[in-house]
Amino acid sequence: MSWRLWLKSKPKSVNLGFYGEVNAGKTTLANKIGLDWAEQEVGIVSEIPHETRDIQKLEKVNFSANGTKLDLTLIDMPGIATSVNPKEFMKHGLSASEAMQRAKEATRGIIEAIKYLEQVDVALVIIDASKSPFDQVNFTIIGNLEHQKKPFILVPNKIDLIEADVRLVRDAFSQYPVVPVSAIQGDGIDELYDKIAELAKRVRR
Amino acid sequence: MKYRVDFVPYSETNDLTDDEKIRYILSKVMRNTILVLENGLTPTEEMNLISKTMVKINFNDFVGLRFFSFDGGTDFKLNKLFGRGSKNKVFTVVAPNEAVTVQKDKRGILSIRIND
Ligand SMILES: Nc1nc2c(ncn2[C@@H]2O[C@H](COP(=O)(O)OP(=O)(O)OP(=O)(O)O)[C@@H](O)[C@H]2O)c(=O)[nH]1
Ligand SMILES: [Mg+2]
């Protein structure tokens, strides 16, 4: 095979970043994608906010959808927040010192996640569809992705919950690609895979 | 705790560099001031504000802030009302996290309740 052909048949490598508010289900979705394509999870899921405090990567994920083959690196980010209050964690049963430790790690994690944005090729912005989507954090993330010309998909998650209101998210973000999912139950995941394959075509290598 | 609301005109922040503007905001917000900035933030400045806030949090009297940006527009479509695009927003509100309960509804109305 000529090197040209080889280059063409080689799956494109794409850094897929998971961004969003704290607790939106970023890690749950990253795990789902990791299990589907590499039989591996990416990180730990918890109902306690700021569970992910270090960037977690899963490399060499051989992904394929709609005839597009990709060599994905899943990059699960700490959730982005504008405040971190240790008292919040104590409500979840953490001791004062555990809460303080978690809070310190959370602030550092947020800074890391923001820095890493530059290295992401395609971003998934995970939104908890059972909550109001009008949190400033979502708009700030989207504004930065647009500014840096990164392709991204808005992913309203937790659509299995009765409180989930996908229409509200669609209305608020009408000019962007929106693919609702339940990361836990897998609803919408094939549509998401098709969209990832589509946006990956725009990534330059 | 007493809180103060400052309406900051364009002229006050327009000549500042990005970093100076963020420092200005943080120093005020950390001294219990709620800011309404006529010269709103860009998305890049908003991210920068989040990063710098994380450095300043001391888990004691400062646990962070909340901010909301508004885009201009004459029609009441949601996408006009919720800060979008890379331009400066028409105005931005920044408040200490502990001071207020802030809620933005789907009509774009921002309600700030100041806690006592
Ligand atoms: N019902 C429902 N719950 C979900 C879904 N996805 C995630 N969750 C729950 O939401 C909580 C947070 O999930 P995580 O995956 O840890 O969220 P995260 O965005 O990674 O959170 P941080 O790392 O703390 O920012 C957990 O209790 C999950 O079980 C979903 O599709 N449906
Ligand atoms: Mg996580």
mmCIF file of C-alpha atoms in Angstrom, chain A residues 80-87 100 103-104 106-108 110-111 114 117 132 134-137 139-144 146-147 168 171-176, chain B residues 42-48 50-55 57-59 62-70 77-79 82-86 97-98 104-106:
data_model
loop_
_atom_site.group_PDB
_atom_site.id
_atom_site.type_symbol
_atom_site.label_atom_id
_atom_site.label_comp_id
_atom_site.label_asym_id
_atom_site.label_seq_id
_atom_site.Cartn_x
_atom_site.Cartn_y
_atom_site.Cartn_z
ATOM 1 C CA ILE A 80 -16.817 23.795 35.641
ATOM 2 C CA ALA A 81 -18.219 26.027 38.360
ATOM 3 C CA THR A 82 -17.851 29.652 39.433
ATOM 4 C CA SER A 83 -17.835 28.810 43.125
ATOM 5 C CA VAL A 84 -16.696 25.925 45.297
ATOM 6 C CA ASN A 85 -18.063 25.679 48.817
ATOM 7 C CA PRO A 86 -16.805 22.877 51.099
ATOM 8 C CA LYS A 87 -20.043 23.134 53.121
ATOM 9 C CA MET A 100 -11.840 20.965 52.423
ATOM 10 C CA ALA A 103 -12.791 21.730 47.523
ATOM 11 C CA LYS A 104 -9.097 22.510 47.039
ATOM 12 C CA ALA A 106 -11.931 20.988 42.728
ATOM 13 C CA THR A 107 -10.623 24.543 42.259
ATOM 14 C CA ARG A 108 -7.407 23.203 40.733
ATOM 15 C CA ILE A 110 -11.494 23.663 37.122
ATOM 16 C CA ILE A 111 -8.365 25.615 36.170
ATOM 17 C CA ILE A 114 -10.190 25.442 31.245
ATOM 18 C CA LEU A 117 -9.805 23.464 26.085
ATOM 19 C CA SER A 132 -32.658 24.817 34.314
ATOM 20 C CA PHE A 134 -29.809 28.799 31.919
ATOM 21 C CA ASP A 135 -26.716 28.504 34.023
ATOM 22 C CA GLN A 136 -24.071 30.946 32.891
ATOM 23 C CA VAL A 137 -21.425 28.205 32.834
ATOM 24 C CA PHE A 139 -23.103 29.849 27.907
ATOM 25 C CA THR A 140 -19.507 30.620 28.830
ATOM 26 C CA ILE A 141 -18.306 27.211 27.645
ATOM 27 C CA ILE A 142 -20.221 27.515 24.369
ATOM 28 C CA GLY A 143 -18.990 31.079 23.801
ATOM 29 C CA ASN A 144 -15.397 29.923 24.184
ATOM 30 C CA GLU A 146 -17.316 29.199 19.259
ATOM 31 C CA HIS A 147 -14.533 31.710 19.705
ATOM 32 C CA LEU A 168 -36.243 24.047 27.001
ATOM 33 C CA ASP A 171 -35.122 26.520 22.648
ATOM 34 C CA ALA A 172 -32.249 28.021 24.570
ATOM 35 C CA PHE A 173 -29.647 26.703 22.129
ATOM 36 C CA SER A 174 -31.597 26.652 18.896
ATOM 37 C CA GLN A 175 -28.735 27.279 16.470
ATOM 38 C CA TYR A 176 -26.469 24.507 17.730
ATOM 39 C CA THR B 42 -16.415 38.440 26.352
ATOM 40 C CA PRO B 43 -16.556 34.628 26.644
ATOM 41 C CA THR B 44 -12.752 34.590 26.902
ATOM 42 C CA GLU B 45 -12.890 37.104 29.745
ATOM 43 C CA GLU B 46 -15.611 35.048 31.408
ATOM 44 C CA MET B 47 -13.404 31.932 31.358
ATOM 45 C CA ASN B 48 -10.491 33.982 32.608
ATOM 46 C CA ILE B 50 -13.576 31.698 36.413
ATOM 47 C CA SER B 51 -9.886 30.633 36.478
ATOM 48 C CA LYS B 52 -8.810 33.677 38.495
ATOM 49 C CA THR B 53 -11.733 33.176 40.886
ATOM 50 C CA MET B 54 -10.548 29.618 41.578
ATOM 51 C CA VAL B 55 -7.156 30.978 42.605
ATOM 52 C CA ILE B 57 -11.148 31.222 46.729
ATOM 53 C CA ASN B 58 -10.012 30.805 50.336
ATOM 54 C CA PHE B 59 -12.891 28.536 51.488
ATOM 55 C CA PHE B 62 -14.710 33.900 49.724
ATOM 56 C CA VAL B 63 -16.075 30.775 48.053
ATOM 57 C CA GLY B 64 -16.544 32.214 44.578
ATOM 58 C CA LEU B 65 -18.956 34.302 42.603
ATOM 59 C CA ARG B 66 -21.835 34.187 40.203
ATOM 60 C CA PHE B 67 -22.174 36.105 37.010
ATOM 61 C CA PHE B 68 -24.662 36.556 34.223
ATOM 62 C CA SER B 69 -24.131 38.153 30.842
ATOM 63 C CA PHE B 70 -26.750 39.665 28.607
ATOM 64 C CA LYS B 77 -35.787 35.251 21.438
ATOM 65 C CA LEU B 78 -33.934 33.238 24.013
ATOM 66 C CA ASN B 79 -30.759 33.225 21.996
ATOM 67 C CA PHE B 82 -28.512 34.671 27.040
ATOM 68 C CA GLY B 83 -25.030 35.985 26.279
ATOM 69 C CA ARG B 84 -23.871 34.437 23.054
ATOM 70 C CA GLY B 85 -21.092 34.932 20.519
ATOM 71 C CA SER B 86 -17.600 36.297 20.935
ATOM 72 C CA ASN B 97 -21.636 33.719 45.688
ATOM 73 C CA GLU B 98 -22.744 33.978 49.299
ATOM 74 C CA LYS B 104 -32.581 33.713 35.303
ATOM 75 C CA ASP B 105 -35.837 32.589 33.799
ATOM 76 C CA LYS B 106 -36.707 31.646 30.254
#
